[in-house]
């Protein structure tokens, strides 16, 4: 498969180059597959819905064609995914796709673990380790650290702002040993990012070490996220006939979004032939994309902090990929868009719990609030020409091609639950006065010793440390 630069489509690379370089440093463009392959008919039409790993293998093959043989790809997938997405029906026409069954209890495990193993694979004939530097403001660092832990040929240094992330997040970052370590930087997330960026352009360091990043823009994090959309769509397609007697339902995926990597992966799954009718782009107060969808004008802005903090992104990097794949009109046909403020997020947790008994985290709650309002009348009002104010939380005035399926009761919703509620226990408690139960793997981490290394935000101190310790 050939991958092209979103900013200069004459520039093309193979999968290995796209994975190891992350982006085209010359243009600042991101890589997208030249064509989106179709899933085999056999996979889409099985009488029993395929397993997650079956889907993963079939869906990954064409993207790595000619570079990773099937047997090696299968080993990568088996090693990356000892867990799966789980689909839980919570009411007659609503399913939750739980994406938190990986080691760090958030959906980023799916992308990060595939990326780590493909990087290791491509590095297998080198004599020296590939050094990954990551700056994190929370969730990404733990997913990346955990995904690369004990993976041969790779070495990871995570930089995080000391005291500026949640105690659980700090534990998840600071307790690694072996090939993964965390530097607790005296400063802000921006300081961490600056140290990493300066290191990448430091000729002296580049000569000594092979440096790479594990950024969310890496195509090897995006592609594997498409696997669970296909898996869920095929599963729900079969379940729906039993659960609610809707034959061939229109499956709508409600995606709580920040950088829009997760949603872009859903678009890839749909293009590959997964039976997905449309998407709800659900955001918090950072509603750059909903604003773009209704107004046609894209205005990136500084982020504001909210209860769903992993979605606090004002300039979503995957906007560039979405624009490369579709025209604005196509986006308007595919997407409903919706945003909620903090109060709406708390209300979402409360209503989901009251109506269904399901305890949802603040990110999933944004997706739930959007779907629940859309199927309970908001879309019908919009279809009937009632005006809605895009400056207020709620459904954005855009009617997708599938709007009538909602009114005709032909649609089912799948809400992506991107993190385990225990990761955001305080906010959940604030909403429903109940603590979510804490999974064993999080409890174990809370007992491990802090191995983080204190660091100032001074570049030369950081550089000296790298030279002495890598
Ligand atoms: C990263 C993250 C998101 C946002 O995903 P994007 O791909 O950036 O849109 C949502 N929820 C959780 C819990 C996350 O960690």
CSV table of C-alpha atoms and ligand atoms in Angstrom, one decimal:
chain,number,residue,atom,x,y,z
A,1,UNK,CA,0.0,0.0,0.0
A,2,UNK,CA,1.2,3.5,-0.8
A,3,UNK,CA,0.6,6.4,1.6
A,4,UNK,CA,0.3,9.9,0.4
A,5,UNK,CA,1.0,13.2,2.1
A,6,UNK,CA,-2.2,15.3,2.8
A,7,UNK,CA,-0.4,18.5,1.8
A,8,UNK,CA,1.6,17.3,-1.2
A,9,UNK,CA,-0.1,14.3,-2.9
A,10,UNK,CA,2.8,13.8,-5.2
A,11,UNK,CA,4.8,12.7,-2.2
A,12,UNK,CA,4.3,8.9,-1.5
A,13,UNK,CA,5.9,6.5,0.9
A,14,UNK,CA,5.5,2.8,1.9
A,15,UNK,CA,3.9,1.7,5.2
A,16,UNK,CA,7.3,1.3,6.9
A,17,UNK,CA,8.3,4.9,6.2
A,18,UNK,CA,4.9,6.2,7.2
A,19,UNK,CA,5.1,4.3,10.5
A,20,UNK,CA,8.7,5.2,11.4
A,21,UNK,CA,8.6,8.8,10.4
A,22,UNK,CA,5.0,9.6,11.6
A,23,UNK,CA,4.5,12.5,9.3
A,24,UNK,CA,6.2,14.4,6.4
A,25,UNK,CA,8.5,16.8,8.3
A,26,UNK,CA,9.1,18.8,5.2
A,27,UNK,CA,5.5,19.8,4.5
A,28,UNK,CA,3.9,19.1,7.9
A,29,UNK,CA,1.4,16.8,6.1
A,30,UNK,CA,-0.1,13.6,7.4
A,31,UNK,CA,-0.1,10.2,5.6
A,32,UNK,CA,-3.3,8.7,4.2
A,33,UNK,CA,-3.6,5.4,2.3
A,34,UNK,CA,-3.7,6.1,-1.4
A,35,UNK,CA,-6.9,3.9,-1.8
A,36,UNK,CA,-9.0,2.4,0.9
A,37,UNK,CA,-9.3,-1.3,0.2
A,38,UNK,CA,-12.5,-3.3,0.5
A,39,UNK,CA,-13.0,-5.9,3.1
A,40,UNK,CA,-13.5,-9.5,1.8
A,41,UNK,CA,-17.1,-10.4,1.1
A,42,UNK,CA,-16.7,-13.5,3.1
A,43,UNK,CA,-15.9,-11.5,6.2
A,44,UNK,CA,-18.9,-9.2,5.8
A,45,UNK,CA,-21.4,-11.9,5.2
A,46,UNK,CA,-20.6,-14.6,7.7
A,47,UNK,CA,-23.6,-16.3,9.4
A,48,UNK,CA,-21.9,-15.8,12.7
A,49,UNK,CA,-20.3,-12.4,13.2
A,50,UNK,CA,-16.4,-12.7,13.1
A,51,UNK,CA,-14.2,-12.3,16.2
A,52,UNK,CA,-12.3,-9.1,16.8
A,53,UNK,CA,-9.0,-10.8,15.9
A,54,UNK,CA,-10.4,-12.2,12.6
A,55,UNK,CA,-11.6,-8.8,11.7
A,56,UNK,CA,-8.2,-7.2,12.7
A,57,UNK,CA,-6.2,-9.6,10.5
A,58,UNK,CA,-8.4,-9.3,7.4
A,59,UNK,CA,-8.7,-5.5,7.7
A,60,UNK,CA,-4.9,-5.0,8.3
A,61,UNK,CA,-3.7,-7.2,5.5
A,62,UNK,CA,-4.1,-4.8,2.6
A,63,UNK,CA,-2.6,-1.9,4.5
A,64,UNK,CA,0.7,-3.7,5.1
A,65,UNK,CA,0.6,-5.7,1.8
A,66,UNK,CA,4.1,-6.6,0.6
A,67,UNK,CA,5.8,-5.3,3.8
A,68,UNK,CA,4.5,-7.7,6.5
A,69,UNK,CA,3.7,-11.3,5.5
A,70,UNK,CA,0.4,-12.7,6.8
A,71,UNK,CA,2.0,-15.0,9.4
A,72,UNK,CA,4.0,-12.1,10.9
A,73,UNK,CA,0.9,-9.9,10.9
A,74,UNK,CA,-1.0,-12.5,12.7
A,75,UNK,CA,1.7,-12.7,15.4
A,76,UNK,CA,1.5,-8.9,15.8
A,77,UNK,CA,-2.2,-9.0,16.1
A,78,UNK,CA,-2.3,-11.9,18.6
A,79,UNK,CA,0.4,-10.2,20.7
A,80,UNK,CA,-1.3,-6.7,20.5
A,81,UNK,CA,-4.8,-7.9,21.3
A,82,UNK,CA,-5.2,-10.3,24.2
A,83,UNK,CA,-8.3,-8.2,24.9
A,84,UNK,CA,-11.2,-7.1,22.6
A,85,UNK,CA,-13.8,-4.5,22.3
A,86,UNK,CA,-17.0,-5.5,24.0
A,87,UNK,CA,-20.5,-4.6,22.8
A,88,UNK,CA,-23.1,-4.1,25.6
A,89,UNK,CA,-26.8,-3.5,24.8
A,90,UNK,CA,-28.1,-0.8,27.2
A,91,UNK,CA,-31.6,-0.2,25.9
A,92,UNK,CA,-33.7,-1.5,23.0
A,93,UNK,CA,-31.8,0.4,20.3
A,94,UNK,CA,-28.6,1.5,22.0
A,95,UNK,CA,-25.3,-0.4,22.3
A,96,UNK,CA,-22.2,0.7,24.2
A,97,UNK,CA,-18.9,-0.3,22.5
A,98,UNK,CA,-16.6,-0.7,25.5
A,99,UNK,CA,-13.0,0.2,24.4
A,100,UNK,CA,-11.4,0.1,27.8
A,101,UNK,CA,-10.5,-3.6,28.2
A,102,UNK,CA,-6.9,-3.0,27.4
A,103,UNK,CA,-4.1,-2.5,30.0
A,104,UNK,CA,-4.5,1.3,30.5
A,105,UNK,CA,-8.4,1.2,30.4
A,106,UNK,CA,-8.8,3.6,27.5
A,107,UNK,CA,-9.3,3.1,23.7
A,108,UNK,CA,-5.8,4.4,22.9
A,109,UNK,CA,-4.5,0.9,23.8
A,110,UNK,CA,-5.8,-0.4,20.5
A,111,UNK,CA,-3.8,2.0,18.4
A,112,UNK,CA,-0.7,2.2,20.6
A,113,UNK,CA,-0.2,-1.5,20.9
A,114,UNK,CA,-0.4,-2.1,17.1
A,115,UNK,CA,2.0,0.8,16.5
A,116,UNK,CA,4.6,-0.5,19.0
A,117,UNK,CA,4.6,-3.9,17.4
A,118,UNK,CA,4.8,-2.7,13.8
A,119,UNK,CA,7.7,-0.3,14.8
A,120,UNK,CA,9.5,-3.2,16.5
A,121,UNK,CA,8.9,-5.4,13.4
A,122,UNK,CA,10.4,-2.7,11.1
A,123,UNK,CA,13.3,-2.2,13.5
A,124,UNK,CA,14.1,-6.0,13.8
A,125,UNK,CA,17.2,-6.0,11.6
A,126,UNK,CA,18.8,-2.9,13.2
A,127,UNK,CA,21.5,-3.2,15.8
A,128,UNK,CA,20.5,-0.2,17.8
A,129,UNK,CA,17.3,0.6,19.6
A,130,UNK,CA,14.8,3.1,18.3
A,131,UNK,CA,14.3,5.8,20.9
A,132,UNK,CA,10.8,7.1,21.3
A,133,UNK,CA,10.3,10.4,22.9
A,134,UNK,CA,6.7,11.4,24.0
A,135,UNK,CA,5.3,14.4,25.8
A,136,UNK,CA,2.0,13.7,27.4
A,137,UNK,CA,-0.7,15.6,29.2
A,138,UNK,CA,-2.3,12.4,30.5
A,139,UNK,CA,-3.8,9.4,28.7
A,140,UNK,CA,-1.5,9.1,25.6
A,141,UNK,CA,1.6,8.6,27.7
A,142,UNK,CA,0.3,5.7,29.7
A,143,UNK,CA,-1.1,4.0,26.5
A,144,UNK,CA,2.2,4.4,24.7
A,145,UNK,CA,4.4,3.4,27.7
A,146,UNK,CA,2.3,0.3,28.3
A,147,UNK,CA,2.2,-0.6,24.6
A,148,UNK,CA,6.0,-0.4,24.2
A,149,UNK,CA,6.8,-2.0,27.5
A,150,UNK,CA,9.2,-5.0,26.9
A,151,UNK,CA,8.8,-4.7,23.1
A,152,UNK,CA,12.2,-5.6,21.6
A,153,UNK,CA,14.4,-3.0,20.0
A,154,UNK,CA,12.4,0.0,21.4
A,155,UNK,CA,13.2,2.4,24.2
A,156,UNK,CA,10.7,4.9,25.5
A,157,UNK,CA,11.1,8.2,27.4
A,158,UNK,CA,7.9,9.9,28.5
A,159,UNK,CA,7.8,13.5,29.6
A,160,UNK,CA,4.9,14.7,31.7
A,161,UNK,CA,4.3,17.9,33.8
A,162,UNK,CA,4.8,17.0,37.4
A,163,UNK,CA,1.6,17.5,39.6
A,164,UNK,CA,-0.4,18.7,36.6
A,165,UNK,CA,-2.1,15.4,35.7
A,166,UNK,CA,-4.4,13.3,37.9
A,167,UNK,CA,-2.9,11.1,40.6
A,168,UNK,CA,-4.0,7.9,38.8
A,169,UNK,CA,-2.6,9.2,35.5
A,170,UNK,CA,0.6,10.0,37.2
A,171,UNK,CA,0.8,6.5,38.7
A,172,UNK,CA,0.1,5.0,35.3
A,173,UNK,CA,3.1,6.8,33.9
A,174,UNK,CA,5.6,6.8,36.7
A,175,UNK,CA,5.7,3.1,37.5
A,176,UNK,CA,7.3,1.6,34.4
A,177,UNK,CA,10.6,-0.2,34.6
A,178,UNK,CA,13.0,-1.6,31.9
A,179,UNK,CA,12.8,0.0,28.5
A,180,UNK,CA,10.2,2.6,29.5
A,181,UNK,CA,10.8,5.5,31.8
A,182,UNK,CA,9.0,8.8,32.7
A,183,UNK,CA,10.6,12.1,33.4
A,184,UNK,CA,8.5,14.3,35.7
A,185,UNK,CA,9.2,17.7,34.3
A,186,UNK,CA,9.0,20.8,36.5
A,187,UNK,CA,6.8,22.9,34.2
A,188,UNK,CA,3.8,22.6,31.9
A,189,UNK,CA,2.7,20.3,29.1
A,190,UNK,CA,4.0,22.9,26.7
A,191,UNK,CA,7.4,22.8,28.3
A,192,UNK,CA,7.5,19.0,27.9
A,193,UNK,CA,6.5,19.3,24.2
A,194,UNK,CA,9.1,21.9,23.6
A,195,UNK,CA,11.9,19.7,25.1
A,196,UNK,CA,10.8,16.8,22.8
A,197,UNK,CA,10.5,19.0,19.7
A,198,UNK,CA,13.9,20.6,20.4
A,199,UNK,CA,15.5,17.1,20.8
A,200,UNK,CA,14.1,16.0,17.4
A,201,UNK,CA,15.8,18.9,15.5
A,202,UNK,CA,19.1,18.6,17.5
A,203,UNK,CA,21.6,17.4,15.0
A,204,UNK,CA,24.0,16.3,17.7
A,205,UNK,CA,21.4,14.0,19.3
A,206,UNK,CA,20.2,12.8,15.9
A,207,UNK,CA,23.7,11.6,15.2
A,208,UNK,CA,24.0,9.7,18.4
A,209,UNK,CA,20.5,8.2,18.6
A,210,UNK,CA,17.7,7.0,16.3
A,211,UNK,CA,14.8,9.1,17.6
A,212,UNK,CA,11.1,8.7,16.8
A,213,UNK,CA,7.8,9.8,18.1
A,214,UNK,CA,4.7,7.9,19.0
A,215,UNK,CA,2.3,10.7,18.1
A,216,UNK,CA,-1.4,10.1,17.6
A,217,UNK,CA,-1.1,11.4,14.0
A,218,UNK,CA,0.8,8.2,13.2
A,219,UNK,CA,-1.1,6.2,10.6
A,220,UNK,CA,-0.3,2.9,12.5
A,221,UNK,CA,-2.4,4.2,15.4
A,222,UNK,CA,-5.3,5.1,13.2
A,223,UNK,CA,-5.7,2.0,11.1
A,224,UNK,CA,-6.1,-0.5,14.0
A,225,UNK,CA,-8.9,1.7,15.4
A,226,UNK,CA,-10.9,0.9,12.3
A,227,UNK,CA,-10.9,-2.8,13.3
A,228,UNK,CA,-13.3,-2.3,16.2
A,229,UNK,CA,-15.8,-0.3,14.2
A,230,UNK,CA,-16.0,-3.1,11.7
A,231,UNK,CA,-16.2,-5.7,14.4
A,232,UNK,CA,-19.0,-3.8,16.2
A,233,UNK,CA,-21.0,-3.0,13.1
A,234,UNK,CA,-21.1,-6.7,12.0
A,235,UNK,CA,-21.9,-7.8,15.6
A,236,UNK,CA,-24.7,-5.3,16.0
A,237,UNK,CA,-26.1,-6.0,12.6
A,238,UNK,CA,-26.7,-9.6,13.7
A,239,UNK,CA,-27.8,-8.7,17.2
A,240,UNK,CA,-30.3,-6.1,16.2
A,241,UNK,CA,-32.6,-8.6,14.5
A,242,UNK,CA,-32.9,-10.3,17.9
A,243,UNK,CA,-32.8,-7.4,20.2
A,244,UNK,CA,-35.3,-5.1,18.5
A,245,UNK,CA,-36.6,-6.8,15.4
A,246,UNK,CA,-35.0,-4.2,13.1
A,247,UNK,CA,-33.8,-6.0,10.1
A,248,UNK,CA,-30.8,-4.3,8.5
A,249,UNK,CA,-30.7,-1.4,10.9
A,250,UNK,CA,-29.0,1.9,10.0
A,251,UNK,CA,-26.1,1.7,12.4
A,252,UNK,CA,-25.1,5.1,13.8
A,253,UNK,CA,-21.8,5.4,15.6
A,254,UNK,CA,-21.7,8.2,18.3
A,255,UNK,CA,-18.0,9.1,18.7
A,256,UNK,CA,-16.8,11.4,21.6
A,257,UNK,CA,-14.1,13.3,19.8
A,258,UNK,CA,-11.1,15.5,20.5
A,259,UNK,CA,-8.4,15.1,17.9
A,260,UNK,CA,-10.8,13.2,15.7
A,261,UNK,CA,-8.5,10.2,15.2
A,262,UNK,CA,-11.1,7.8,16.5
A,263,UNK,CA,-13.7,9.2,14.2
A,264,UNK,CA,-11.4,9.1,11.2
A,265,UNK,CA,-10.8,5.5,11.9
A,266,UNK,CA,-14.6,5.0,11.7
A,267,UNK,CA,-14.6,6.6,8.3
A,268,UNK,CA,-11.9,4.2,7.1
A,269,UNK,CA,-14.0,1.2,8.4
A,270,UNK,CA,-17.0,2.5,6.5
A,271,UNK,CA,-15.1,3.0,3.3
A,272,UNK,CA,-13.8,-0.6,3.6
A,273,UNK,CA,-17.4,-1.8,3.6
A,274,UNK,CA,-18.4,-2.0,7.3
A,275,UNK,CA,-22.2,-1.6,7.6
A,276,UNK,CA,-22.1,1.8,9.2
A,277,UNK,CA,-24.7,4.3,8.0
A,278,UNK,CA,-23.4,7.5,9.7
A,279,UNK,CA,-21.6,9.1,12.6
A,280,UNK,CA,-22.3,11.6,15.4
A,281,UNK,CA,-19.3,13.8,15.9
A,282,UNK,CA,-19.8,14.6,19.6
A,283,UNK,CA,-17.6,17.1,21.3
A,284,UNK,CA,-17.4,19.1,24.6
A,285,UNK,CA,-17.0,22.9,24.7
A,286,UNK,CA,-14.2,22.5,22.2
A,287,UNK,CA,-16.6,22.4,19.2
A,288,UNK,CA,-14.4,23.5,16.4
A,289,UNK,CA,-15.7,20.6,14.1
A,290,UNK,CA,-19.4,21.0,14.8
A,291,UNK,CA,-19.0,24.7,14.0
A,292,UNK,CA,-17.2,23.9,10.8
A,293,UNK,CA,-19.9,21.4,9.7
A,294,UNK,CA,-22.7,23.9,10.0
A,295,UNK,CA,-20.9,27.1,8.9
A,296,UNK,CA,-18.5,25.7,6.4
A,297,UNK,CA,-15.7,27.7,8.0
A,298,UNK,CA,-13.0,26.0,9.9
A,299,UNK,CA,-11.6,28.1,12.8
A,300,UNK,CA,-9.0,26.3,15.0
A,301,UNK,CA,-8.8,27.9,18.5
A,302,UNK,CA,-7.1,27.4,21.8
A,303,UNK,CA,-8.6,24.6,23.8
A,304,UNK,CA,-10.7,25.1,27.0
A,305,UNK,CA,-10.6,22.6,29.8
A,306,UNK,CA,-13.6,20.4,30.5
A,307,UNK,CA,-14.7,17.3,32.4
A,308,UNK,CA,-14.0,15.2,29.4
A,309,UNK,CA,-10.4,16.4,29.3
A,310,UNK,CA,-9.0,13.8,26.8
A,311,UNK,CA,-11.2,15.7,24.3
A,312,UNK,CA,-9.9,19.2,25.1
A,313,UNK,CA,-8.6,19.9,21.6
A,314,UNK,CA,-9.3,23.2,19.8
A,315,UNK,CA,-7.3,22.4,16.6
A,316,UNK,CA,-8.0,18.7,15.9
A,317,UNK,CA,-5.2,17.3,13.8
A,318,UNK,CA,-7.3,14.8,11.9
A,319,UNK,CA,-9.4,17.5,10.4
A,320,UNK,CA,-6.7,17.5,7.7
A,321,UNK,CA,-7.3,13.8,7.0
A,322,UNK,CA,-11.1,14.2,6.9
A,323,UNK,CA,-10.8,17.1,4.4
A,324,UNK,CA,-8.5,15.0,2.3
A,325,UNK,CA,-11.0,12.2,2.2
A,326,UNK,CA,-14.3,14.1,1.7
A,327,UNK,CA,-15.9,17.3,0.5
A,328,UNK,CA,-17.8,19.4,3.0
A,329,UNK,CA,-21.1,18.2,1.4
A,330,UNK,CA,-20.1,14.6,1.9
A,331,UNK,CA,-19.3,15.3,5.5
A,332,UNK,CA,-22.6,16.9,6.0
A,333,UNK,CA,-24.4,13.8,4.6
A,334,UNK,CA,-22.4,11.5,6.9
A,335,UNK,CA,-22.3,13.4,10.2
A,336,UNK,CA,-24.7,14.7,12.7
A,337,UNK,CA,-22.7,17.0,15.0
A,338,UNK,CA,-23.4,17.8,18.6
A,339,UNK,CA,-21.7,19.4,21.5
A,340,UNK,CA,-22.3,19.5,25.3
A,341,UNK,CA,-20.9,21.7,28.1
A,342,UNK,CA,-19.9,20.4,31.5
A,343,UNK,CA,-23.4,20.5,32.8
A,344,UNK,CA,-24.6,18.5,29.8
A,345,UNK,CA,-21.8,15.9,30.5
A,346,UNK,CA,-22.9,15.5,34.1
A,347,UNK,CA,-26.5,15.2,33.0
A,348,UNK,CA,-25.4,12.6,30.4
A,349,UNK,CA,-23.9,10.4,33.2
A,350,UNK,CA,-27.0,10.8,35.3
A,351,UNK,CA,-29.5,10.1,32.5
A,352,UNK,CA,-27.6,7.2,31.2
A,353,UNK,CA,-27.5,5.7,34.7
A,354,UNK,CA,-31.2,6.4,35.4
A,355,UNK,CA,-32.5,5.2,32.1
A,356,UNK,CA,-30.3,2.2,31.6
A,357,UNK,CA,-28.4,1.4,34.8
A,358,UNK,CA,-25.1,1.8,32.9
A,359,UNK,CA,-22.3,3.8,34.5
A,360,UNK,CA,-20.6,5.7,31.7
A,361,UNK,CA,-17.4,7.9,31.9
A,362,UNK,CA,-17.5,11.6,31.1
A,363,UNK,CA,-16.2,11.0,27.6
A,364,UNK,CA,-18.7,8.3,26.7
A,365,UNK,CA,-21.3,10.5,28.4
A,366,UNK,CA,-20.8,13.1,25.6
A,367,UNK,CA,-21.5,10.4,23.0
A,368,UNK,CA,-24.6,9.2,25.0
A,369,UNK,CA,-26.0,12.6,25.5
A,370,UNK,CA,-25.8,13.3,21.7
A,371,UNK,CA,-27.3,10.0,20.6
A,372,UNK,CA,-30.0,10.1,23.3
A,373,UNK,CA,-31.2,13.6,22.3
A,374,UNK,CA,-31.0,12.9,18.6
A,375,UNK,CA,-33.1,9.7,18.8
A,376,UNK,CA,-35.5,11.3,21.3
A,377,UNK,CA,-36.7,14.1,19.0
A,378,UNK,CA,-33.9,16.5,18.3
A,379,UNK,CA,-33.4,15.1,14.8
A,380,UNK,CA,-37.1,15.1,14.1
A,381,UNK,CA,-37.4,18.7,15.1
A,382,UNK,CA,-34.5,19.6,12.8
A,383,UNK,CA,-36.1,17.7,9.9
A,384,UNK,CA,-39.3,19.6,10.5
A,385,UNK,CA,-37.4,22.8,10.0
A,386,UNK,CA,-37.2,23.9,13.6
A,387,UNK,CA,-34.3,26.2,14.2
A,388,UNK,CA,-31.5,25.4,16.6
A,389,UNK,CA,-28.9,27.8,17.9
A,390,UNK,CA,-25.4,26.6,17.1
A,391,UNK,CA,-24.0,28.8,19.8
A,392,UNK,CA,-25.8,26.8,22.4
A,393,UNK,CA,-25.1,23.2,23.4
A,394,UNK,CA,-27.1,20.6,21.5
A,395,UNK,CA,-27.6,19.3,17.9
A,396,UNK,CA,-25.9,21.5,15.3
A,397,UNK,CA,-28.1,22.6,12.4
A,398,UNK,CA,-27.1,20.0,9.9
A,399,UNK,CA,-29.3,17.3,8.5
A,400,UNK,CA,-27.4,14.2,7.6
A,401,UNK,CA,-28.5,11.8,4.8
A,402,UNK,CA,-29.6,9.3,7.5
A,403,UNK,CA,-31.8,11.7,9.5
A,404,UNK,CA,-35.1,10.1,8.4
A,405,UNK,CA,-33.9,6.6,9.5
A,406,UNK,CA,-34.0,8.0,13.0
A,407,UNK,CA,-37.6,9.2,12.7
A,408,UNK,CA,-38.7,6.0,11.0
A,409,UNK,CA,-37.2,4.0,13.8
A,410,UNK,CA,-34.8,2.1,11.6
A,411,UNK,CA,-31.7,3.2,13.3
A,412,UNK,CA,-29.7,1.8,16.2
A,413,UNK,CA,-26.9,3.7,18.0
A,414,UNK,CA,-23.5,2.5,19.1
A,415,UNK,CA,-21.8,4.7,21.6
A,416,UNK,CA,-18.0,4.5,21.9
A,417,UNK,CA,-17.1,4.3,25.5
A,418,UNK,CA,-13.5,5.4,25.2
A,419,UNK,CA,-12.4,5.1,28.9
A,420,UNK,CA,-13.3,3.1,32.0
A,421,UNK,CA,-15.4,5.2,34.3
A,422,UNK,CA,-13.0,4.4,37.2
A,423,UNK,CA,-10.4,6.6,35.5
A,424,UNK,CA,-12.7,9.5,36.1
A,425,UNK,CA,-14.3,8.4,39.3
A,426,UNK,CA,-14.5,11.8,40.9
A,427,UNK,CA,-16.6,13.2,38.0
A,428,UNK,CA,-18.8,10.1,38.0
A,429,UNK,CA,-19.3,10.5,41.7
A,430,UNK,CA,-20.2,14.1,41.3
A,431,UNK,CA,-23.0,13.1,38.9
A,432,UNK,CA,-24.5,10.0,40.5
A,433,UNK,CA,-23.0,9.8,44.0
A,434,UNK,CA,-21.6,6.4,43.2
A,435,UNK,CA,-18.0,5.3,42.8
A,436,UNK,CA,-17.4,3.0,39.7
A,437,UNK,CA,-15.7,-0.2,40.7
A,438,UNK,CA,-11.9,-0.1,40.0
A,439,UNK,CA,-10.6,-2.8,37.7
A,440,UNK,CA,-7.8,-5.0,39.2
A,441,UNK,CA,-5.2,-3.7,36.7
A,442,UNK,CA,-5.7,-0.2,37.9
A,443,UNK,CA,-5.7,-1.2,41.6
A,444,UNK,CA,-2.4,-3.0,41.1
A,445,UNK,CA,-0.8,0.1,39.6
A,446,UNK,CA,-1.8,2.2,42.6
A,447,UNK,CA,0.5,0.0,44.7
A,448,UNK,CA,3.6,0.2,42.6
A,449,UNK,CA,6.5,2.4,43.6
A,450,UNK,CA,7.1,5.7,41.8
A,451,UNK,CA,10.1,5.3,39.4
A,452,UNK,CA,9.8,8.7,37.7
A,453,UNK,CA,13.0,10.8,37.3
A,454,UNK,CA,12.7,14.5,38.2
A,455,UNK,CA,13.8,16.9,35.4
A,456,UNK,CA,13.9,20.7,35.0
A,457,UNK,CA,12.5,22.3,31.9
A,458,UNK,CA,15.9,23.4,30.8
A,459,UNK,CA,16.9,21.9,27.4
A,460,UNK,CA,20.6,21.4,28.1
A,461,UNK,CA,19.9,19.5,31.3
A,462,UNK,CA,17.5,17.3,29.4
A,463,UNK,CA,20.0,16.7,26.6
A,464,UNK,CA,22.7,15.8,29.0
A,465,UNK,CA,20.4,13.3,30.7
A,466,UNK,CA,19.6,11.7,27.3
A,467,UNK,CA,23.3,11.4,26.4
A,468,UNK,CA,24.2,9.9,29.8
A,469,UNK,CA,21.3,7.5,30.1
A,470,UNK,CA,20.1,6.3,26.7
B,1,LIG,C1,-8.0,10.5,23.4
B,1,LIG,C2,-9.4,10.3,23.9
B,1,LIG,C3,-10.6,10.8,23.3
B,1,LIG,C4,-10.5,11.5,22.0
B,1,LIG,O1,-10.1,10.8,20.9
B,1,LIG,P1,-9.7,11.4,19.5
B,1,LIG,O2,-9.2,10.3,18.7
B,1,LIG,O3,-8.6,12.4,19.9
B,1,LIG,O4,-10.9,12.2,19.0
B,1,LIG,C5,-11.8,10.5,23.8
B,1,LIG,N1,-11.9,9.8,25.0
B,1,LIG,C6,-10.8,9.4,25.7
B,1,LIG,C7,-11.0,8.7,27.0
B,1,LIG,C8,-9.5,9.6,25.2
B,1,LIG,O5,-8.5,9.2,25.8
